[in-house]
mmCIF file of C-alpha atoms in Angstrom:
data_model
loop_
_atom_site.group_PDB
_atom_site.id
_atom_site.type_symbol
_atom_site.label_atom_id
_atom_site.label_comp_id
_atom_site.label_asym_id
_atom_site.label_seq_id
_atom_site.Cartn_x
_atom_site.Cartn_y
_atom_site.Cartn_z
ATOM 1 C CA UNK O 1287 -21.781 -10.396 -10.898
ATOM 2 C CA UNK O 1288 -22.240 -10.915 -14.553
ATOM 3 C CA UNK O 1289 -21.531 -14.544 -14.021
ATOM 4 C CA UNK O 1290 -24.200 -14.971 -11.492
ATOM 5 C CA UNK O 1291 -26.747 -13.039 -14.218
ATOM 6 C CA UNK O 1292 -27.455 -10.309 -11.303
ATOM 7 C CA UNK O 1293 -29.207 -7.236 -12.746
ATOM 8 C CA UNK O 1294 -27.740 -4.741 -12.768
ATOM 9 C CA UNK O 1295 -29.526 -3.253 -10.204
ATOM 10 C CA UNK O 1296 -28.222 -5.118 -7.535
ATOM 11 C CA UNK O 1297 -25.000 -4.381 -8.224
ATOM 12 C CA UNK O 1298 -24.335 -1.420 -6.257
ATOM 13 C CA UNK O 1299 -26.281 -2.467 -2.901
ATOM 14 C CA UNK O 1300 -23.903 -5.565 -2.969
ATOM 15 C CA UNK O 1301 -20.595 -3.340 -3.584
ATOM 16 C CA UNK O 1302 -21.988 -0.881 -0.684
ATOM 17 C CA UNK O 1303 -22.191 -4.272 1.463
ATOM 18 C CA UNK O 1304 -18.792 -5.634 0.572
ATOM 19 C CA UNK O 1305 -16.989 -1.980 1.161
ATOM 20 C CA UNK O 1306 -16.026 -0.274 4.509
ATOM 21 C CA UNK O 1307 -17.877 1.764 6.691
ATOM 22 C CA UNK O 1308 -15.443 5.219 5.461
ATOM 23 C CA UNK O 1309 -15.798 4.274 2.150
ATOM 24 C CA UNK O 1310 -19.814 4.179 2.152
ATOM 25 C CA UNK O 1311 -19.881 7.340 4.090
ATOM 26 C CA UNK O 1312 -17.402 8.734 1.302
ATOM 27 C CA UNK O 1313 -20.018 7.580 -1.586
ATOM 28 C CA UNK O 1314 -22.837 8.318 0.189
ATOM 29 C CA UNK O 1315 -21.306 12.307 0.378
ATOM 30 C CA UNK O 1316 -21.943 12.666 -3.688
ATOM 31 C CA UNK O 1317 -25.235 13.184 -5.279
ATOM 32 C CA UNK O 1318 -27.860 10.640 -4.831
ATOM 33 C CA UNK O 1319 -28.516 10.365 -8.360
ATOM 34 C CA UNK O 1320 -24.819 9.826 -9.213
ATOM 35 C CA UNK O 1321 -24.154 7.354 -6.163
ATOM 36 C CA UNK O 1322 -27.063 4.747 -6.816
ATOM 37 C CA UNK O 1323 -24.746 4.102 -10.771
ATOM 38 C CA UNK O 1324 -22.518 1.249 -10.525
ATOM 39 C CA UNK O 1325 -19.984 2.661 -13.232
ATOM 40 C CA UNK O 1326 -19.543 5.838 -11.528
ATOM 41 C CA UNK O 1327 -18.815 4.740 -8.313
ATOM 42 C CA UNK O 1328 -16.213 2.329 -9.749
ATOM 43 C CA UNK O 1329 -14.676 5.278 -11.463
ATOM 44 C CA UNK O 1330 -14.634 7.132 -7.932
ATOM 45 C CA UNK O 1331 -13.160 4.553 -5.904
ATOM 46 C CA UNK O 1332 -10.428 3.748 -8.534
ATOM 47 C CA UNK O 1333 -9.453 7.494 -8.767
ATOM 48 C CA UNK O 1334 -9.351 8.022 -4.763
ATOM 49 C CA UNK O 1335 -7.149 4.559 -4.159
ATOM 50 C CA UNK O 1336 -5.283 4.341 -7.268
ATOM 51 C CA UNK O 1337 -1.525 3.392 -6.902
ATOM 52 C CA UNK O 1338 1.275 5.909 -7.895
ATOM 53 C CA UNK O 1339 3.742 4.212 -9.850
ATOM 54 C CA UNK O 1340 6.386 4.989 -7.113
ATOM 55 C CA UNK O 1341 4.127 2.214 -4.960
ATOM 56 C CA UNK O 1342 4.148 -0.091 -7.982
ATOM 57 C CA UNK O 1343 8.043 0.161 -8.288
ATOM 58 C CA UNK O 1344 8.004 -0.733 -3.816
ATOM 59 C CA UNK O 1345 5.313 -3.190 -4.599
ATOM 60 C CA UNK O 1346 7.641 -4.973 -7.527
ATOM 61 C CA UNK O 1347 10.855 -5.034 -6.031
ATOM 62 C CA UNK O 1348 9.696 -6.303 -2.361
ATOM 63 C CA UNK O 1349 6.529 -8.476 -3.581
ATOM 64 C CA UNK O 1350 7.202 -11.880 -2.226
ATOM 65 C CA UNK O 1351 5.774 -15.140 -3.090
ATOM 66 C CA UNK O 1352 3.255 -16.947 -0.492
ATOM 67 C CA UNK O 1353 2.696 -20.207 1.097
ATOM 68 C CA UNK O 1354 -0.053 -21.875 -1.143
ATOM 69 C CA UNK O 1355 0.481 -19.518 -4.237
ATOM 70 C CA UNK O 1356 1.787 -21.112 -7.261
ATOM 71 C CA UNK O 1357 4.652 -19.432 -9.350
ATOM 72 C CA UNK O 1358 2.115 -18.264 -12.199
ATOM 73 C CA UNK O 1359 0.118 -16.336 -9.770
ATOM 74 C CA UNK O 1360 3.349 -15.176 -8.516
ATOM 75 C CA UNK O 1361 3.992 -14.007 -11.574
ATOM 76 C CA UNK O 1362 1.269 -12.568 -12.269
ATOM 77 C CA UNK O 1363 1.349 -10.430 -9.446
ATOM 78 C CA UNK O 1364 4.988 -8.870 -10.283
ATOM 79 C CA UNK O 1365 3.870 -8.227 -13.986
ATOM 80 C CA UNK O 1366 0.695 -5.946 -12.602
ATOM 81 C CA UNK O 1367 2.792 -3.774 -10.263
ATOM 82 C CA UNK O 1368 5.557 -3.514 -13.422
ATOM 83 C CA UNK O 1369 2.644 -2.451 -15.512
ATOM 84 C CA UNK O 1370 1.508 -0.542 -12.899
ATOM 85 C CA UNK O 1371 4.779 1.028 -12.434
ATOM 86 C CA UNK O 1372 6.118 1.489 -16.247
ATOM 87 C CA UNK O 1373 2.195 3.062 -17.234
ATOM 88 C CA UNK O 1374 2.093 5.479 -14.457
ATOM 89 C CA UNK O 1375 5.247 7.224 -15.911
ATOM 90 C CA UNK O 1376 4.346 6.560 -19.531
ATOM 91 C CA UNK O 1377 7.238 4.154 -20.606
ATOM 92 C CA UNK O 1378 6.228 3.317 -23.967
ATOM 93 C CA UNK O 1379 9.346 2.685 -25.436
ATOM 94 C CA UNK O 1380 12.357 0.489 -25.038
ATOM 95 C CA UNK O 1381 15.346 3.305 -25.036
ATOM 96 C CA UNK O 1382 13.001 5.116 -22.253
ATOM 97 C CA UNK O 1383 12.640 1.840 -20.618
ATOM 98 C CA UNK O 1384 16.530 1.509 -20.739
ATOM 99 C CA UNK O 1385 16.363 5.024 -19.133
ATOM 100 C CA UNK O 1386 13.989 3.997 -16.571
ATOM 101 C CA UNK O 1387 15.856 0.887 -15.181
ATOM 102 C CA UNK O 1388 19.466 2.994 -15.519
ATOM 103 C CA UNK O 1389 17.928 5.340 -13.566
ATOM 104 C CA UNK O 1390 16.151 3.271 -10.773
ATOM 105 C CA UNK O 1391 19.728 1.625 -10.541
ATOM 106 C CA UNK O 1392 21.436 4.869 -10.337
ATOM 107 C CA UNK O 1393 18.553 6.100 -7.238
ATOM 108 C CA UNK O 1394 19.549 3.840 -5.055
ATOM 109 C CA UNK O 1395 23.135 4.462 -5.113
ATOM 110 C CA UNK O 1396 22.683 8.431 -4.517
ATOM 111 C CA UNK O 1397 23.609 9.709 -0.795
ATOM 112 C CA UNK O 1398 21.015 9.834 1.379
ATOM 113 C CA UNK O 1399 21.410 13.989 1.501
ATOM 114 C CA UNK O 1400 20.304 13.849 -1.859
ATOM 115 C CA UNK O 1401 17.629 11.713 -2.005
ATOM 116 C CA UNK O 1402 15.962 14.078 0.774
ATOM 117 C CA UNK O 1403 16.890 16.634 -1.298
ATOM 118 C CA UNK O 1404 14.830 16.329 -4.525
ATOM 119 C CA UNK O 1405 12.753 13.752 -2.723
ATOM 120 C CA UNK O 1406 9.773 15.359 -4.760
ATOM 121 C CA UNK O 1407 11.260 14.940 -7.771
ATOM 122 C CA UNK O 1408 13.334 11.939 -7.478
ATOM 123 C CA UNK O 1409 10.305 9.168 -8.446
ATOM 124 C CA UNK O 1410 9.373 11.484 -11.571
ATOM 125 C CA UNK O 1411 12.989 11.331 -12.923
ATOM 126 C CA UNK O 1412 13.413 8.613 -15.190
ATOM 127 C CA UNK O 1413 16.154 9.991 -17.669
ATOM 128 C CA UNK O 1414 19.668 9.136 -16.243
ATOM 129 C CA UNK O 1415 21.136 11.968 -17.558
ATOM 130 C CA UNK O 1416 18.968 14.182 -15.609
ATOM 131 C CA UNK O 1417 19.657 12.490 -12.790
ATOM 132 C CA UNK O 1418 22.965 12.571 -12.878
ATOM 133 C CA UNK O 1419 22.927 16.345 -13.562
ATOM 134 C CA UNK O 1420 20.916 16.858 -10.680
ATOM 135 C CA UNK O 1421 23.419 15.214 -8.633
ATOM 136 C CA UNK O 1422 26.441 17.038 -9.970
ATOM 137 C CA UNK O 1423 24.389 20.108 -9.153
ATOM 138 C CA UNK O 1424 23.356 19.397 -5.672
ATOM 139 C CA UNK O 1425 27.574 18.676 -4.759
ATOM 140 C CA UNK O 1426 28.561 21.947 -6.702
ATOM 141 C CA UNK O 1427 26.528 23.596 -4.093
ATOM 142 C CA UNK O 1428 27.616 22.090 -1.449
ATOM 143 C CA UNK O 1429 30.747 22.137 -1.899
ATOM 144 C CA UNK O 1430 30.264 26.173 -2.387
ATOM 145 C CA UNK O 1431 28.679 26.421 0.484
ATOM 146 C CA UNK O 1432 31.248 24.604 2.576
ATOM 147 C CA UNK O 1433 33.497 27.188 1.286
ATOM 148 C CA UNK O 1434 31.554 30.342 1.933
ATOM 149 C CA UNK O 1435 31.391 29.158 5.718
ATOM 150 C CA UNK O 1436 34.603 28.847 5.859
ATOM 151 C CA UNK O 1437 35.541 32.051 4.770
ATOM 152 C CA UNK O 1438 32.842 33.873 7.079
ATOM 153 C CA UNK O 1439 34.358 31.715 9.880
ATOM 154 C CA UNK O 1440 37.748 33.011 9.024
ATOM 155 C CA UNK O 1441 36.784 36.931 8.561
ATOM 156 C CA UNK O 1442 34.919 36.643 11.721
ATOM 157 C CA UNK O 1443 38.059 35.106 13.749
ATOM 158 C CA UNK O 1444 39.991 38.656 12.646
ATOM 159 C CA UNK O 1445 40.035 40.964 15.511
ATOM 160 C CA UNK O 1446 39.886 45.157 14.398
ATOM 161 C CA UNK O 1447 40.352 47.855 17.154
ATOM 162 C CA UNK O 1448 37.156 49.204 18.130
ATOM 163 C CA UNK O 1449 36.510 52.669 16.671
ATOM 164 C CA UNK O 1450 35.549 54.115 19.808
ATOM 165 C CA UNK O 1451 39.138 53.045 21.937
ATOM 166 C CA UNK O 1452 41.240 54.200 18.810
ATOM 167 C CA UNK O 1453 39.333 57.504 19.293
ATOM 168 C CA UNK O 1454 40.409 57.941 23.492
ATOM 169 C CA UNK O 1455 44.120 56.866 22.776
ATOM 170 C CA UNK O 1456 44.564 59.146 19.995
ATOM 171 C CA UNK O 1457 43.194 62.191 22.252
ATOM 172 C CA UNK O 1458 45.424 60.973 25.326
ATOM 173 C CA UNK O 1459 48.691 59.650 23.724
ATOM 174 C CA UNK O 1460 51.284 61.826 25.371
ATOM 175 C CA UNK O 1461 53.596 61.788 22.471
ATOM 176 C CA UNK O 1462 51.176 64.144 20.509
ATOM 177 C CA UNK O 1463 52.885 66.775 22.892
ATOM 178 C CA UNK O 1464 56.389 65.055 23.428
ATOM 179 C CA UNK O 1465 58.576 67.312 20.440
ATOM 180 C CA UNK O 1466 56.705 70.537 21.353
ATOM 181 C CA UNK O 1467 57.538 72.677 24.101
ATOM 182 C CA UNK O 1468 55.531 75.562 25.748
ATOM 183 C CA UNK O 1469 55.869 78.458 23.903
ATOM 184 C CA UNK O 1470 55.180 82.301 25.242
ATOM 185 C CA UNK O 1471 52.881 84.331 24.060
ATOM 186 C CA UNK O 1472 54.445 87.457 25.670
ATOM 187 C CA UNK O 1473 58.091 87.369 24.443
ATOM 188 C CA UNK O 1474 56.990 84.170 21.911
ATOM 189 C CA UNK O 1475 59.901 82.346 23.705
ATOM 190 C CA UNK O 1476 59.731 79.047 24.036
ATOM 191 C CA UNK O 1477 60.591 76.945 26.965
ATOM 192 C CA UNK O 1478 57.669 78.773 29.103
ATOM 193 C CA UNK O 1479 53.981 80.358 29.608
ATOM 194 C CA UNK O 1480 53.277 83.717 29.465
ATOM 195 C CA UNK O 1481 52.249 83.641 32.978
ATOM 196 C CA UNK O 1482 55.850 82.637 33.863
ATOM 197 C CA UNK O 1483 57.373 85.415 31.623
ATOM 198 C CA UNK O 1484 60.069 87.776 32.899
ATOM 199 C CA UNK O 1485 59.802 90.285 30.076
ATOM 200 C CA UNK O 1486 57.689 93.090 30.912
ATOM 201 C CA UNK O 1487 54.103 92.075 29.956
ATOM 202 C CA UNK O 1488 52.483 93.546 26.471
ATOM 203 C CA UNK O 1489 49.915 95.900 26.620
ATOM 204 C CA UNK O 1490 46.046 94.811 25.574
ATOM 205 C CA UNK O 1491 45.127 96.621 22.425
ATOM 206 C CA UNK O 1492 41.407 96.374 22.505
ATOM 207 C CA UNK O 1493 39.207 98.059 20.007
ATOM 208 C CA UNK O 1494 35.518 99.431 20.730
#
């Protein structure tokens, strides 16, 4: 618009032309003050659609080139959504670029159990190191928990005697009484009852 010498006046009410009906709605929602300035609305619509850098890093690797695009353009194209990807983690360095591509390498290598497994953290990981601790981490776990099941599986498969049946055969097992004979409380013979006694029966002794 500065080519064309527009004032800049103009400049919103041909943005709010060019844009979507949601989007104008979405602008139209802030103050009226703040909506009529150019700048601000740039600001706004750059903070709602900006890329994450894990959309750069898709956009790099499956950007293609089109029919009727030269190689320059091309190129210019895959050095934006590097940019874009490398900025939005704050690579500033070649080691943590190292880091960065070791890593990326390293992702898409990983089970697919782990990447759903620190899917929140996996695009924010860009040391190698801590990725590969992660990963180290996440089978140590596994494999203990592989090995707890196993052991539940195998405590549960042992069968105990119910308390409540070990209770009825103890009070009915006829061998409590096998190896002990009547004994007589009138002669204290054994081999019978008192009722069944010959000897002349004992007097009660009682006591008032």
């Amino acid at each position: 618009m500065k080519r064309v010498q527009m004032p800049n006046t103009l400049w919103m009410a041909c943005l709010v032309n060019q844009l979507p009906t949601e989007i104008v709605q979405m602008i139209m929602r802030e103050q009226e003050e703040q909506s009529e300035k150019y700048e601000y609305v740039k600001s706004l619509l750059f903070k709602r659609y900006k890329l994450s850098a894990e959309k750069f890093r898709q956009l790099f690797y499956s950007h293609e080139i089109t029919c009727g695009k030269t190689w320059k353009e091309y190129y210019r194209e895959l050095e934006t959504f590097f940019n874009g990807w490398t900025a939005g983690l704050k690579i500033n360095s070649f080691a943590s670029l190292k880091d960065l591509i070791i890593a990326d390498q390293r992702k898409s290598r990983t089970p697919p159990e782990i990447r759903e497994h620190y899917l929140d953290q996996r695009t924010q990981i860009v040391s190698p190191y801590m990725l590969a601790e992660k990963v180290d981490e996440f089978i140590e776990l596994k494999d203990n928990f592989k090995k707890s099941c196993h052991f539940s599986s195998k405590l549960n498969s042992i069968k105990f005697p119910k308390e409540e049946n070990y209770a009825i055969s103890k009070q009915t097992d006829p061998s409590r009484f096998k190896n002990n004979p009547p004994i007589c409380y009138n002669c204290f013979e054994s081999g019978h009852f008192a009722r069944d006694c010959a000897q002349p029966k004992r007097p009660n002794f009682c006591t008032a």
